[in-house]
Tab-separated table of C-alpha atoms in Angstrom:
chain	number	residue	atom	x	y	z
A	118	MET	CA	12.828	5.370	-19.587
A	119	GLU	CA	14.610	2.179	-19.166
A	120	PHE	CA	16.411	3.802	-16.039
A	121	ALA	CA	13.251	4.710	-14.322
A	122	PHE	CA	11.681	1.088	-15.095
A	123	TYR	CA	14.905	-0.654	-13.291
A	124	ALA	CA	14.862	1.971	-10.540
A	125	ALA	CA	11.356	1.403	-9.838
A	126	ALA	CA	11.362	-2.526	-9.992
A	127	LEU	CA	14.133	-2.377	-7.603
A	128	ILE	CA	12.562	-0.140	-5.115
A	129	ALA	CA	9.387	-2.632	-5.724
A	130	VAL	CA	11.279	-5.495	-4.844
A	131	LEU	CA	13.077	-3.907	-1.842
A	132	ALA	CA	9.807	-2.555	-0.558
A	133	THR	CA	7.935	-5.761	-0.944
A	134	LEU	CA	10.887	-7.730	1.088
A	135	ARG	CA	10.254	-5.339	3.909
A	136	VAL	CA	6.853	-5.846	3.882
A	137	ILE	CA	7.200	-9.825	4.225
A	138	THR	CA	10.049	-9.243	7.007
A	139	HIS	CA	8.973	-6.453	8.757
A	140	THR	CA	7.477	-7.546	12.378
A	141	ASN	CA	5.849	-4.041	12.898
A	142	PRO	CA	2.314	-4.083	11.071
A	143	VAL	CA	2.282	-0.330	10.779
A	144	HIS	CA	5.649	-0.047	8.992
A	145	ALA	CA	4.934	-3.290	6.924
A	146	LEU	CA	1.934	-1.508	5.510
A	147	LEU	CA	3.940	1.627	5.045
A	148	TYR	CA	6.191	-0.441	2.979
A	149	LEU	CA	3.531	-1.872	0.976
A	150	ILE	CA	2.441	1.479	0.185
A	151	VAL	CA	6.000	2.061	-1.062
A	152	SER	CA	5.523	-0.836	-3.010
A	153	LEU	CA	2.548	-0.080	-4.906
A	154	LEU	CA	3.620	3.425	-5.900
A	155	ALA	CA	6.978	1.823	-7.208
A	156	ILE	CA	4.550	-0.778	-9.369
A	157	ALA	CA	2.609	2.277	-10.438
A	158	CYS	CA	6.006	3.842	-11.935
A	159	VAL	CA	6.973	0.669	-13.524
A	160	PHE	CA	3.553	0.755	-15.116
A	161	PHE	CA	4.022	4.355	-16.287
A	162	SER	CA	7.582	3.830	-17.523
A	163	LEU	CA	5.887	0.658	-19.485
A	164	GLY	CA	3.610	3.205	-20.988
A	165	ALA	CA	0.485	1.581	-19.459
A	166	TYR	CA	-0.721	5.327	-17.975
A	167	PHE	CA	-4.164	4.144	-17.244
A	168	ALA	CA	-3.166	0.970	-14.889
A	169	GLY	CA	-0.548	3.165	-13.424
A	170	ALA	CA	-2.922	5.799	-12.215
A	171	LEU	CA	-5.530	3.186	-11.028
A	172	GLU	CA	-2.655	1.552	-9.207
A	173	ILE	CA	-2.178	4.805	-7.282
A	174	ILE	CA	-5.497	5.605	-6.993
A	175	VAL	CA	-7.255	2.539	-5.795
A	176	TYR	CA	-4.346	0.608	-4.394
A	177	ALA	CA	-2.478	2.940	-2.689
A	178	GLY	CA	-5.391	4.874	-1.570
A	179	ALA	CA	-7.058	1.711	-0.289
A	180	ILE	CA	-3.883	0.911	1.651
A	181	MET	CA	-3.904	4.064	3.336
A	182	VAL	CA	-7.434	3.118	4.645
A	183	LEU	CA	-6.454	-0.137	5.673
A	184	PHE	CA	-3.426	1.764	7.427
A	185	VAL	CA	-5.741	3.664	9.283
A	186	PHE	CA	-7.866	0.423	10.124
A	187	VAL	CA	-4.967	-1.317	11.607
A	188	VAL	CA	-3.913	1.871	13.861
A	189	MET	CA	-7.575	1.869	14.917
A	190	MET	CA	-7.564	-2.023	15.763
A	191	LEU	CA	-4.173	-2.094	17.436
A	192	ASN	CA	-5.011	0.913	19.497
A	193	LEU	CA	-1.360	1.988	19.823
A	194	GLY	CA	-2.071	5.516	21.388
A	195	SER	CA	1.021	6.987	22.470
A	196	ALA	CA	3.187	4.732	20.101
A	197	VAL	CA	1.469	6.278	17.143
A	198	ALA	CA	1.911	9.831	18.597
A	199	GLU	CA	5.731	8.870	18.884
A	200	GLN	CA	5.897	7.423	15.488
A	201	GLU	CA	4.246	10.501	13.842
A	202	LYS	CA	6.990	12.627	15.386
A	203	GLN	CA	9.463	10.222	13.779
A	204	TRP	CA	7.682	10.850	10.571
A	205	LEU	CA	8.199	14.543	10.570
A	206	LYS	CA	11.867	14.522	10.268
A	207	PRO	CA	13.248	15.173	6.640
A	208	ALA	CA	15.659	12.116	6.938
A	209	VAL	CA	12.525	9.932	6.479
A	210	TRP	CA	11.005	11.662	3.545
A	211	ILE	CA	14.219	11.036	1.167
A	212	GLY	CA	12.793	7.673	-0.171
A	213	PRO	CA	9.449	8.745	-0.731
A	214	GLY	CA	10.487	12.118	-2.274
A	215	ILE	CA	12.835	10.316	-4.537
A	216	LEU	CA	10.116	8.021	-5.522
A	217	SER	CA	7.645	10.898	-6.205
A	218	LEU	CA	10.426	12.829	-8.498
A	219	LEU	CA	10.682	9.418	-10.577
A	220	LEU	CA	7.421	9.156	-11.029
A	221	LEU	CA	6.723	12.829	-12.113
A	222	ALA	CA	9.608	12.552	-14.520
A	223	VAL	CA	7.816	9.599	-15.925
A	224	ILE	CA	4.638	11.429	-16.236
A	225	ILE	CA	6.375	14.335	-17.834
A	226	LYS	CA	8.285	12.261	-20.231
A	227	GLY	CA	4.972	10.571	-21.258
A	228	ILE	CA	3.161	13.753	-21.630
A	229	TYR	CA	5.978	15.159	-24.171
A	230	SER	CA	6.360	12.109	-26.000
A	231	VAL	CA	2.619	12.485	-27.229
A	232	ASN	CA	2.808	13.358	-30.909
A	233	GLY	CA	1.932	17.073	-31.912
A	234	GLU	CA	-1.885	16.416	-31.615
A	235	GLY	CA	-1.873	16.312	-27.936
A	236	ILE	CA	-3.704	13.725	-25.748
A	237	GLN	CA	-6.877	12.814	-27.173
A	238	GLY	CA	-9.580	12.449	-24.762
A	239	SER	CA	-12.656	10.634	-24.522
A	240	VAL	CA	-15.508	9.535	-22.265
A	241	ILE	CA	-15.120	5.976	-21.189
A	242	ASP	CA	-17.714	4.137	-19.552
A	243	ALA	CA	-17.413	1.303	-16.620
A	244	LYS	CA	-17.340	-1.415	-19.154
A	245	ALA	CA	-14.166	-0.192	-20.932
A	246	VAL	CA	-12.731	0.087	-17.504
A	247	GLY	CA	-13.551	-3.600	-16.752
A	248	ILE	CA	-12.220	-4.877	-20.087
A	249	THR	CA	-9.127	-2.796	-19.775
A	250	LEU	CA	-8.463	-3.948	-16.071
A	251	PHE	CA	-9.332	-7.460	-16.836
A	252	GLY	CA	-7.742	-7.779	-20.299
A	253	PRO	CA	-3.997	-7.304	-20.495
A	254	TYR	CA	-3.672	-6.320	-16.463
A	255	VAL	CA	-5.529	-9.180	-14.887
A	256	LEU	CA	-2.367	-10.519	-13.202
A	257	ALA	CA	-1.307	-7.011	-11.704
A	258	VAL	CA	-4.953	-6.364	-10.539
A	259	GLU	CA	-5.493	-9.774	-9.167
A	260	LEU	CA	-1.795	-9.688	-7.231
A	261	ALA	CA	-2.673	-6.188	-6.072
A	262	SER	CA	-6.054	-7.686	-4.691
A	263	MET	CA	-4.463	-10.401	-3.057
A	264	LEU	CA	-2.113	-8.191	-1.344
A	265	LEU	CA	-4.947	-6.145	-0.109
A	266	LEU	CA	-6.745	-9.193	1.108
A	267	ALA	CA	-3.621	-10.559	2.983
A	268	GLY	CA	-2.979	-7.312	4.804
A	269	LEU	CA	-6.571	-7.192	5.817
A	270	VAL	CA	-6.578	-10.823	7.469
A	271	VAL	CA	-3.422	-10.268	9.089
A	272	ALA	CA	-4.706	-6.806	10.505
A	273	PHE	CA	-7.649	-8.901	11.927
A	274	HIS	CA	-5.576	-11.310	13.183
A	275	VAL	CA	-3.137	-9.071	14.997
A	276	GLY	CA	-5.789	-7.008	16.427
A	277	ARG	CA	-8.247	-10.014	17.407
A	278	GLU	CA	-4.799	-11.560	19.374
A	279	ASP	CA	-4.862	-9.137	21.789
A	280	ARG	CA	-8.625	-8.810	22.331
A	281	LEU	CA	-8.532	-12.862	22.887
A	282	ASP	CA	-5.961	-12.971	25.808
A	283	GLY	CA	-7.755	-9.918	27.551
A	284	VAL	CA	-10.898	-12.413	27.323
A	285	ALA	CA	-8.923	-15.501	28.251
A	286	ASP	CA	-7.453	-13.522	31.205
A	287	ALA	CA	-11.101	-12.206	32.712
A	288	ASP	CA	-12.285	-15.735	32.227
A	289	ALA	CA	-9.425	-17.252	34.307
A	290	ASP	CA	-9.876	-14.393	37.000
A	291	LYS	CA	-13.689	-15.224	36.979
A	292	LYS	CA	-13.062	-19.055	37.568
A	293	THR	CA	-10.486	-18.350	40.260
A	294	THR	CA	-12.536	-16.174	42.199
A	295	GLU	CA	-15.717	-18.593	41.708
A	296	GLY	CA	-13.643	-21.489	43.365
A	297	ARG	CA	-12.708	-19.733	46.514
A	298	ALA	CA	-16.405	-18.893	46.913
């Protein structure tokens, strides 16, 4: 279990560095997804299965929505189609495949390490979820929400910059035309 923790932590740090240093926003968001999945692996290896599951469902799922939002805002067109062809190559899926196998191994280890009684299930209400999230895991929740907010702001400004340049050029053309008349 210790190896899984260190491997997932290393993947999370490297993927987060790529998020910060990558100039292509689409690639940066993909690295952010890898980073969030690696953080979920860290949670699972520490025995925080609830936080790990929420990390995958809420944040990695929300990042996928943010990814679609960025692609729609940037209107990449044929560049997106070309990128999708690149994603279909088997070599691209080695890293995510290894990360998925690591996550699966941690989950299986967690399931088999439960005592002979099995996993006891109970109904959990929204209050218990909130207390659990904002109790011992408040720092992880806040950091992930700040990452989401930062990605949203960056996507907005990257998409807005192209539109403002187009508006400014149209205004300049209009003034030039009015000046000639």
